[in-house]
Tab-separated table of C-alpha atoms and ligand atoms in Angstrom:
chain	number	residue	atom	x	y	z
A	1	MET	CA	86.401	149.650	55.284
A	2	LYS	CA	82.919	149.367	53.872
A	3	LYS	CA	81.974	146.169	52.093
A	4	LEU	CA	79.505	145.374	49.326
A	5	HIS	CA	77.053	142.649	50.391
A	6	MET	CA	75.016	141.027	47.603
A	7	ILE	CA	71.395	141.045	48.791
A	8	TYR	CA	69.647	139.979	45.571
A	9	GLN	CA	70.700	138.174	42.450
A	10	ASP	CA	68.695	136.952	39.482
A	11	GLY	CA	70.984	136.528	36.470
A	12	ASP	CA	72.533	139.909	35.724
A	13	HIS	CA	69.928	141.728	37.849
A	14	GLN	CA	71.578	142.327	41.203
A	15	TRP	CA	71.384	144.501	44.305
A	16	GLY	CA	74.420	145.176	46.454
A	17	MET	CA	74.330	146.890	49.841
A	18	ILE	CA	77.412	148.868	50.788
A	19	ALA	CA	77.331	148.870	54.548
A	20	ARG	CA	79.093	149.216	57.833
A	21	ASP	CA	82.456	150.839	58.098
A	22	PRO	CA	84.087	150.098	61.462
A	23	GLU	CA	86.906	152.511	60.548
A	24	LYS	CA	84.541	155.439	59.974
A	25	PRO	CA	84.957	158.300	62.484
A	26	ASP	CA	82.173	158.116	65.104
A	27	TYR	CA	81.128	161.734	64.534
A	28	LEU	CA	79.695	160.745	61.117
A	29	ILE	CA	76.333	158.997	60.886
A	30	ASP	CA	76.649	155.546	59.339
A	31	THR	CA	74.994	155.182	55.930
A	32	ASN	CA	73.958	152.406	53.555
A	33	GLU	CA	74.409	152.793	49.828
A	34	TYR	CA	72.741	150.405	47.386
A	35	LEU	CA	74.076	149.481	43.961
A	36	ILE	CA	71.377	148.280	41.552
A	37	MET	CA	72.948	146.445	38.637
A	38	SER	CA	71.315	145.411	35.388
A	39	GLY	CA	73.996	143.867	33.201
A	40	ASP	CA	76.428	146.553	32.129
A	41	ASP	CA	74.402	149.407	33.599
A	42	ALA	CA	73.983	150.394	37.235
A	43	LEU	CA	72.546	152.998	39.561
A	44	ILE	CA	73.675	153.923	43.061
A	45	THR	CA	71.149	155.171	45.635
A	46	ASP	CA	72.129	157.999	47.994
A	47	PRO	CA	75.890	157.643	47.362
A	48	GLY	CA	76.706	159.426	50.600
A	49	GLY	CA	78.936	162.164	51.874
A	50	MET	CA	82.283	163.421	50.569
A	51	GLU	CA	83.988	161.937	53.603
A	52	ILE	CA	83.010	158.362	52.761
A	53	PHE	CA	83.439	158.537	48.964
A	54	PRO	CA	86.756	156.584	48.953
A	55	ALA	CA	85.269	153.795	51.100
A	56	VAL	CA	82.115	153.508	48.943
A	57	PHE	CA	84.070	153.634	45.701
A	58	SER	CA	86.565	150.965	46.705
A	59	ALA	CA	83.833	148.658	48.095
A	60	ILE	CA	82.082	148.817	44.711
A	61	ASN	CA	85.342	148.388	42.818
A	62	GLU	CA	85.892	145.001	44.536
A	63	VAL	CA	82.889	143.486	42.735
A	64	TYR	CA	81.701	145.773	39.911
A	65	ASP	CA	83.310	148.253	37.538
A	66	PRO	CA	82.301	151.736	38.849
A	67	ALA	CA	82.651	153.076	35.281
A	68	LYS	CA	79.440	151.156	34.457
A	69	ILE	CA	77.414	153.247	36.926
A	70	SER	CA	75.416	155.648	34.761
A	71	ARG	CA	73.000	157.046	37.342
A	72	ILE	CA	72.657	158.288	40.872
A	73	PHE	CA	69.350	158.388	42.709
A	74	ALA	CA	69.184	161.032	45.472
A	75	SER	CA	66.204	160.522	47.804
A	76	HIS	CA	66.599	164.087	49.088
A	77	GLN	CA	69.125	166.871	49.645
A	78	ASP	CA	70.962	166.015	52.866
A	79	PRO	CA	74.788	165.995	53.015
A	80	ASP	CA	74.862	162.329	54.086
A	81	ILE	CA	72.852	161.571	50.926
A	82	ILE	CA	74.565	163.419	48.120
A	83	SER	CA	77.464	165.676	49.124
A	84	SER	CA	79.805	163.228	47.318
A	85	LEU	CA	78.228	164.231	43.984
A	86	GLY	CA	81.174	166.424	42.927
A	87	LEU	CA	83.617	163.557	43.482
A	88	TRP	CA	81.456	161.149	41.498
A	89	MET	CA	81.289	163.720	38.678
A	90	GLU	CA	85.078	163.994	38.661
A	91	PHE	CA	85.187	160.250	38.096
A	92	ASN	CA	82.468	160.288	35.389
A	93	GLU	CA	81.294	163.626	34.028
A	94	ASP	CA	78.422	161.943	32.141
A	95	LEU	CA	76.694	160.657	35.282
A	96	LYS	CA	73.000	161.489	35.615
A	97	CYS	CA	71.296	162.209	38.925
A	98	HIS	CA	67.592	161.575	39.543
A	99	LEU	CA	66.163	163.821	42.251
A	100	SER	CA	63.108	165.884	43.183
A	101	TRP	CA	62.595	168.957	41.000
A	102	LEU	CA	62.371	170.887	44.265
A	103	TRP	CA	66.121	170.470	44.878
A	104	ALA	CA	67.199	171.013	41.269
A	105	SER	CA	68.823	174.376	41.913
A	106	PHE	CA	70.231	173.481	45.354
A	107	ILE	CA	72.043	170.192	44.707
A	108	PRO	CA	74.312	171.685	41.989
A	109	HIS	CA	76.062	173.411	44.910
A	110	PHE	CA	77.485	169.935	45.589
A	111	GLY	CA	78.478	169.378	41.941
A	112	GLY	CA	77.131	168.479	38.523
A	113	ASN	CA	75.988	170.733	35.695
A	114	LYS	CA	72.929	171.528	33.621
A	115	GLU	CA	73.055	168.128	31.923
A	116	THR	CA	73.416	166.134	35.145
A	117	PHE	CA	69.996	166.368	36.746
A	118	LEU	CA	66.884	164.434	35.799
A	119	ASN	CA	64.146	166.079	37.799
A	120	ILE	CA	61.445	163.881	39.302
A	121	PRO	CA	57.952	165.428	39.321
A	122	ASP	CA	56.032	165.425	42.623
A	123	GLU	CA	53.945	162.422	41.603
A	124	GLY	CA	57.018	160.261	40.842
A	125	ASN	CA	58.055	158.577	37.602
A	126	SER	CA	59.716	155.495	36.210
A	127	PHE	CA	62.930	154.994	34.291
A	128	PHE	CA	65.237	152.229	33.110
A	129	VAL	CA	68.624	151.064	34.289
A	130	GLY	CA	69.783	148.581	31.653
A	131	ASN	CA	66.553	146.739	30.889
A	132	LEU	CA	65.277	147.041	34.447
A	133	GLU	CA	62.417	149.427	35.190
A	134	LEU	CA	62.568	151.321	38.484
A	135	LYS	CA	59.859	153.514	39.999
A	136	SER	CA	60.397	156.603	42.113
A	137	ILE	CA	57.754	156.655	44.856
A	138	PRO	CA	56.737	159.960	46.502
A	139	ALA	CA	57.635	160.222	50.191
A	140	HIS	CA	57.417	163.988	50.634
A	141	TYR	CA	57.933	165.339	54.160
A	142	LEU	CA	59.463	161.992	55.197
A	143	HIS	CA	61.550	163.814	56.068
A	144	SER	CA	62.366	166.272	53.283
A	145	SER	CA	59.821	168.454	51.493
A	146	GLY	CA	60.945	166.949	48.172
A	147	ASN	CA	61.572	163.274	48.942
A	148	PHE	CA	61.465	160.043	46.919
A	149	HIS	CA	62.004	156.344	47.446
A	150	LEU	CA	62.872	153.812	44.749
A	151	TYR	CA	60.964	150.598	44.012
A	152	ASP	CA	62.175	147.608	42.038
A	153	GLU	CA	59.005	145.651	41.420
A	154	LYS	CA	60.847	142.699	39.869
A	155	ALA	CA	63.171	142.170	42.836
A	156	LYS	CA	60.459	143.279	45.309
A	157	ILE	CA	62.989	145.625	46.880
A	158	TYR	CA	62.019	149.075	48.137
A	159	PHE	CA	64.730	151.642	48.914
A	160	SER	CA	63.221	153.794	51.657
A	161	GLY	CA	65.787	156.563	52.244
A	162	ASP	CA	65.560	157.780	55.841
A	163	VAL	CA	62.280	155.912	56.477
A	164	GLY	CA	63.114	152.792	58.468
A	165	ALA	CA	66.441	154.228	59.621
A	166	ALA	CA	67.853	152.908	62.873
A	167	LEU	CA	70.868	154.172	64.777
A	168	LEU	CA	72.757	150.982	65.582
A	169	GLU	CA	75.778	150.309	67.774
A	170	PRO	CA	79.073	150.419	65.828
A	171	ASP	CA	79.673	146.722	66.586
A	172	ASP	CA	76.258	145.620	65.238
A	173	THR	CA	77.145	143.790	62.037
A	174	ASN	CA	73.686	142.492	61.057
A	175	ILE	CA	72.604	143.926	57.736
A	176	ILE	CA	69.156	142.278	58.025
A	177	VAL	CA	66.892	142.974	61.024
A	178	LYS	CA	66.984	139.869	63.231
A	179	ASP	CA	64.712	140.837	66.116
A	180	PHE	CA	62.139	143.439	65.135
A	181	SER	CA	61.056	144.415	68.653
A	182	SER	CA	64.583	145.226	69.859
A	183	HIS	CA	65.611	146.794	66.528
A	184	ILE	CA	62.679	149.182	66.359
A	185	LYS	CA	63.647	150.782	69.684
A	186	LYS	CA	66.729	152.095	67.862
A	187	ALA	CA	64.487	153.602	65.170
A	188	GLU	CA	61.838	155.269	67.303
A	189	GLY	CA	63.579	158.475	68.381
A	190	PHE	CA	64.840	159.088	64.851
A	191	HIS	CA	61.368	158.772	63.321
A	192	ARG	CA	59.619	160.885	65.969
A	193	ARG	CA	62.038	163.756	65.431
A	194	TRP	CA	62.913	163.599	61.741
A	195	MET	CA	59.554	162.695	60.259
A	196	GLY	CA	57.625	165.948	60.461
A	197	SER	CA	54.109	165.138	59.250
A	198	ASN	CA	51.615	162.560	60.515
A	199	THR	CA	49.458	163.202	57.439
A	200	ALA	CA	52.346	162.457	55.070
A	201	LYS	CA	53.324	159.396	57.112
A	202	ASN	CA	49.830	157.913	57.067
A	203	ASP	CA	49.492	158.550	53.342
A	204	TRP	CA	52.831	156.835	52.704
A	205	CYS	CA	51.885	153.829	54.874
A	206	ALA	CA	48.598	153.375	53.003
A	207	ARG	CA	50.285	153.516	49.574
A	208	VAL	CA	53.321	151.399	50.371
A	209	SER	CA	51.353	148.662	52.156
A	210	GLU	CA	49.766	147.963	48.734
A	211	LEU	CA	53.150	147.182	47.142
A	212	ASP	CA	54.667	143.714	46.999
A	213	ILE	CA	57.880	144.171	49.021
A	214	ASP	CA	60.278	141.507	50.241
A	215	MET	CA	63.018	143.883	51.434
A	216	LEU	CA	62.609	147.429	52.711
A	217	CYS	CA	66.057	148.981	52.574
A	218	PRO	CA	66.784	152.160	54.570
A	219	GLN	CA	69.749	154.503	54.224
A	220	HIS	CA	70.725	153.944	57.878
A	221	GLY	CA	70.519	150.734	59.914
A	222	ALA	CA	69.397	147.308	58.668
A	223	ILE	CA	67.027	145.837	56.062
A	224	TYR	CA	63.492	144.777	57.006
A	225	GLN	CA	62.784	141.495	55.247
A	226	GLY	CA	59.710	139.306	54.783
A	227	GLU	CA	57.118	139.781	57.516
A	228	ASP	CA	59.163	142.560	59.102
A	229	VAL	CA	58.206	144.816	56.158
A	230	ALA	CA	54.514	144.836	57.153
A	231	ARG	CA	55.547	144.968	60.825
A	232	PHE	CA	57.513	148.133	60.118
A	233	ILE	CA	54.719	149.793	58.111
A	234	ASN	CA	52.200	148.993	60.880
A	235	TRP	CA	54.537	150.290	63.557
A	236	PHE	CA	55.137	153.499	61.581
A	237	SER	CA	51.432	154.056	60.929
A	238	GLU	CA	50.786	153.986	64.680
A	239	LEU	CA	53.744	156.179	65.656
A	240	LYS	CA	53.018	159.826	66.374
A	241	VAL	CA	55.680	161.973	64.716
A	242	GLY	CA	56.559	165.651	64.579
A	243	ILE	CA	57.502	168.351	67.016
A	244	LYS	CA	54.422	168.066	69.218
A	245	TYR	CA	55.616	164.650	70.310
A	246	LEU	CA	59.208	165.498	71.247
B	301	FE2	FE1	67.909	162.974	55.621
B	302	FE2	FE1	69.977	160.035	56.164
């Protein structure tokens, strides 16, 4: 089963990473969900697919009351990101979901109602979870046409959705990147194919390299920490992406 790993803690401000499920069928891509807690309020990033809802829910339930989760953040529209929405809404019909305005009429096919969605404008916005301010950072075309990441300036943690994703072996249990040069080989094919725009990529690299980030947390693979954050951004800025480079 999946497990919640505490990756940051400062009083009642905490980040948990829900990662690695050795029992998951191998035809499903492995995903990381992050629970951002601020006292009695919490947000979950990209809660995942319907198939893994029970594993995510019970991993959270081990350490935090899921009834305290008031918000979902969906980086984009993919099924591995947000197809569990209907199940989350069955658990708590008052849940709110932050996502790009572009997907506002598509995602309700997975669940939710008129009151559920808090549309993010193209330029991004900021909002509170408990007394913690979070910023949605535009990452359009990386890989979705309406795509956002989430930045916690206080914790210096940046949730990067599919950017930074690596397809790891099922027996790889490291949640933090240990050896950048071997890890990045497992990320290269994914980025070349899924990231469709060199212009968007270079713009993202320039903006994000200005942020103070200690952990860059992708939705697949492992967390880049410390100097590996800049290493990743440099590597990505030099990578040629898109169909021409298949
Ligand atoms: Fe995706
Ligand atoms: Fe993904």
